[in-house]
Coordinates of C-alpha atoms in Angstrom, one line a residue:
M1 CA 36.0 -206.7 -76.1
R2 CA 34.0 -203.6 -75.5
L3 CA 33.9 -200.0 -76.6
T4 CA 33.2 -197.2 -74.1
I5 CA 30.0 -195.3 -74.9
N6 CA 32.1 -192.1 -74.9
N7 CA 34.3 -193.5 -77.7
L8 CA 31.3 -194.8 -79.6
N9 CA 29.5 -191.5 -79.3
R10 CA 32.6 -189.7 -80.6
A11 CA 33.0 -192.1 -83.5
I12 CA 29.4 -191.6 -84.5
D13 CA 29.3 -187.8 -83.9
E14 CA 32.6 -187.2 -85.7
K15 CA 31.3 -189.2 -88.6
L16 CA 34.0 -191.7 -89.2
S17 CA 33.9 -193.1 -92.7
S18 CA 32.5 -196.6 -93.2
Y19 CA 36.0 -198.2 -93.3
E20 CA 37.3 -196.1 -90.5
L21 CA 34.4 -197.2 -88.3
S22 CA 34.8 -200.8 -89.3
L23 CA 38.6 -200.7 -88.7
Y24 CA 38.0 -199.0 -85.3
I25 CA 35.6 -201.8 -84.3
Y26 CA 38.0 -204.5 -85.7
I27 CA 40.9 -203.1 -83.6
T28 CA 38.8 -202.5 -80.4
K29 CA 37.4 -206.1 -80.5
R30 CA 40.9 -207.5 -80.6
A31 CA 42.4 -205.2 -77.9
D32 CA 43.0 -206.3 -74.3
I33 CA 41.4 -204.7 -71.3
K34 CA 44.0 -201.9 -71.4
G35 CA 43.1 -201.1 -74.9
L36 CA 46.2 -202.6 -76.5
M37 CA 46.1 -204.6 -79.7
T38 CA 49.5 -206.1 -80.5
D39 CA 50.4 -207.2 -83.9
L40 CA 47.7 -205.7 -86.1
H41 CA 48.4 -207.5 -89.4
M42 CA 47.5 -205.5 -92.4
Q43 CA 46.6 -208.5 -94.6
E44 CA 44.3 -210.0 -91.9
A45 CA 42.5 -206.7 -91.5
I46 CA 42.2 -206.2 -95.3
D47 CA 40.7 -209.7 -95.6
A48 CA 38.3 -209.1 -92.7
L49 CA 37.2 -205.7 -93.9
G50 CA 37.2 -206.3 -97.6
C51 CA 39.2 -203.2 -98.4
S52 CA 42.3 -202.3 -100.4
K53 CA 45.7 -201.8 -98.9
Q54 CA 45.4 -198.1 -99.5
T55 CA 42.0 -197.9 -97.7
F56 CA 43.5 -199.8 -94.7
Y57 CA 46.4 -197.3 -94.4
N58 CA 44.2 -194.3 -95.0
S59 CA 41.7 -195.5 -92.3
L60 CA 44.4 -196.4 -89.8
Y61 CA 46.2 -193.1 -90.3
A62 CA 42.9 -191.1 -89.9
L63 CA 42.1 -193.0 -86.7
H64 CA 45.5 -192.2 -85.4
E65 CA 45.5 -188.5 -86.5
N66 CA 42.0 -188.0 -85.0
G67 CA 43.0 -189.4 -81.7
F68 CA 40.9 -192.6 -81.7
V69 CA 43.9 -194.8 -81.6
H70 CA 47.7 -194.5 -81.1
V71 CA 49.6 -196.5 -83.7
N72 CA 53.3 -197.5 -83.3
F73 CA 54.0 -197.1 -87.1
F74 CA 57.3 -198.9 -86.6
K75 CA 56.2 -202.3 -87.6
N76 CA 57.4 -205.1 -85.3
S77 CA 58.2 -208.5 -86.8
K78 CA 54.5 -209.4 -86.9
G79 CA 52.4 -206.2 -87.2
Y80 CA 51.6 -202.8 -85.7
D81 CA 50.9 -202.2 -82.0
V82 CA 47.8 -200.1 -81.6
I83 CA 46.3 -198.6 -78.4
V84 CA 42.6 -197.7 -78.5
N85 CA 42.6 -194.4 -76.7
N86 CA 40.3 -193.9 -73.6
N87 CA 39.2 -197.5 -73.7
S88 CA 40.9 -199.2 -70.8
F89 CA 39.2 -201.2 -68.1
K90 CA 40.6 -202.5 -64.7
S91 CA 39.5 -206.0 -65.5
Y92 CA 37.0 -207.9 -67.6
A93 CA 34.5 -207.6 -64.8
D94 CA 35.0 -203.8 -64.6
K95 CA 31.7 -202.0 -65.2
S96 CA 32.8 -198.5 -64.0
K97 CA 32.3 -197.0 -67.5
P98 CA 29.2 -197.4 -69.7
Y99 CA 30.2 -199.6 -72.7
L100 CA 28.9 -201.5 -75.8
N101 CA 30.0 -205.1 -75.9
L102 CA 31.1 -205.7 -79.5
Y103 CA 30.1 -209.4 -79.5
Y104 CA 26.8 -209.0 -81.4
T105 CA 26.5 -211.5 -84.2
L106 CA 25.8 -208.7 -86.6
I107 CA 28.8 -206.6 -85.7
E108 CA 31.0 -209.6 -86.3
S109 CA 29.6 -210.2 -89.8
H110 CA 30.8 -209.3 -93.2
E111 CA 27.3 -208.1 -93.8
F112 CA 27.8 -205.3 -91.2
I113 CA 31.1 -204.2 -92.8
Q114 CA 29.3 -203.8 -96.2
L115 CA 26.5 -201.6 -94.8
P116 CA 26.3 -197.9 -95.6
V117 CA 28.0 -195.9 -92.9
Q118 CA 24.8 -194.1 -91.8
L119 CA 23.1 -197.5 -91.2
K120 CA 26.2 -198.7 -89.2
R121 CA 26.0 -195.6 -87.0
F122 CA 22.3 -196.1 -86.4
I123 CA 22.7 -199.8 -85.5
L124 CA 25.6 -199.1 -83.1
R125 CA 23.6 -196.4 -81.4
A126 CA 20.5 -198.6 -81.2
F127 CA 22.6 -201.4 -79.6
T128 CA 23.6 -199.1 -76.8
F129 CA 20.0 -198.2 -76.0
I130 CA 18.2 -201.5 -76.5
K131 CA 20.1 -204.0 -74.4
H132 CA 17.4 -206.7 -73.9
K133 CA 14.5 -204.3 -74.1
K134 CA 12.9 -202.1 -76.8
W135 CA 14.1 -198.7 -77.9
T136 CA 11.4 -196.2 -78.6
I137 CA 12.2 -193.6 -81.3
S138 CA 10.3 -191.3 -83.6
S139 CA 10.6 -191.1 -87.4
D140 CA 12.5 -187.9 -86.8
V141 CA 15.4 -189.9 -85.3
L142 CA 15.5 -192.1 -88.4
K143 CA 15.7 -189.0 -90.5
K144 CA 18.6 -187.7 -88.3
Y145 CA 20.6 -190.8 -89.1
G146 CA 19.6 -190.9 -92.7
V147 CA 17.9 -194.3 -92.5
T148 CA 14.4 -195.6 -93.2
I149 CA 12.3 -198.3 -91.7
E150 CA 13.0 -200.4 -94.7
D151 CA 16.7 -200.1 -94.1
I152 CA 16.5 -201.3 -90.5
E153 CA 13.6 -203.8 -90.6
K154 CA 16.1 -206.7 -91.4
F155 CA 17.8 -206.2 -88.1
F156 CA 15.0 -205.2 -85.7
E157 CA 11.6 -206.3 -84.8
I158 CA 9.5 -203.1 -85.3
T159 CA 6.2 -202.1 -83.9
T160 CA 4.4 -198.7 -84.0
S161 CA 2.3 -196.9 -81.5
G162 CA 0.8 -193.9 -83.2
T163 CA 2.4 -190.4 -83.4
N164 CA 3.9 -187.9 -81.1
S165 CA 2.8 -184.3 -80.7
Y166 CA 4.9 -183.3 -83.7
G167 CA 3.2 -185.8 -86.0
D168 CA 6.2 -188.2 -86.1
T169 CA 5.5 -191.9 -86.1
I170 CA 6.6 -193.7 -82.9
Y171 CA 8.5 -196.9 -83.4
H172 CA 9.6 -199.5 -80.9
L173 CA 12.7 -201.5 -81.9
K174 CA 14.0 -204.8 -80.6
I175 CA 17.0 -206.6 -81.9
K176 CA 16.1 -209.7 -83.8
D177 CA 17.3 -212.9 -82.1
L178 CA 19.5 -213.7 -85.1
Y179 CA 21.6 -210.6 -84.3
R180 CA 21.7 -210.8 -80.5
S181 CA 25.0 -210.8 -78.7
T182 CA 27.0 -213.9 -78.2
D183 CA 27.8 -212.6 -74.8
T184 CA 25.2 -212.1 -72.0
N185 CA 26.8 -208.8 -70.8
V186 CA 25.7 -206.9 -73.8
A187 CA 25.9 -203.4 -72.5
Y188 CA 26.2 -201.5 -69.2
S189 CA 25.0 -198.0 -68.6

């Protein structure tokens, strides 16, 4: 599934914790076009996210309390029903809202879940800008996200092109093929 850019920006700007962000992505990827995920199974989510039962409940409750999702806390026979707020589409072909397709190989990986939250935020933001082209940023942007070139070089092909008028190094990022989306409709903006 996909996550609207507005929801992604809010998740990054409000600084969700690492597990809150991972659970939010986990739920959103499994939601239908109306934003509904039926039968969220605690044990499946815990296994996928590598977290404790308490961390799962704390993260789910925080997402609910902060308006990212609405959770029916009355568990049905299989799991919880969760609605991802402000994340519905008319159809799978609907491109009326800018979105990030969550089917990047990296986002689906256990490796991503284990990354520090600031690196997750940076990668998600980068994926919204890059699409199939390069994203040009300055070293100041890296500082803003609290990441270094060394942190991101595993995930991106990086070239430099000098400095800007403030003396910041200019970098051009391109997603490494290994981490490209498994879907051809990566992002729409």
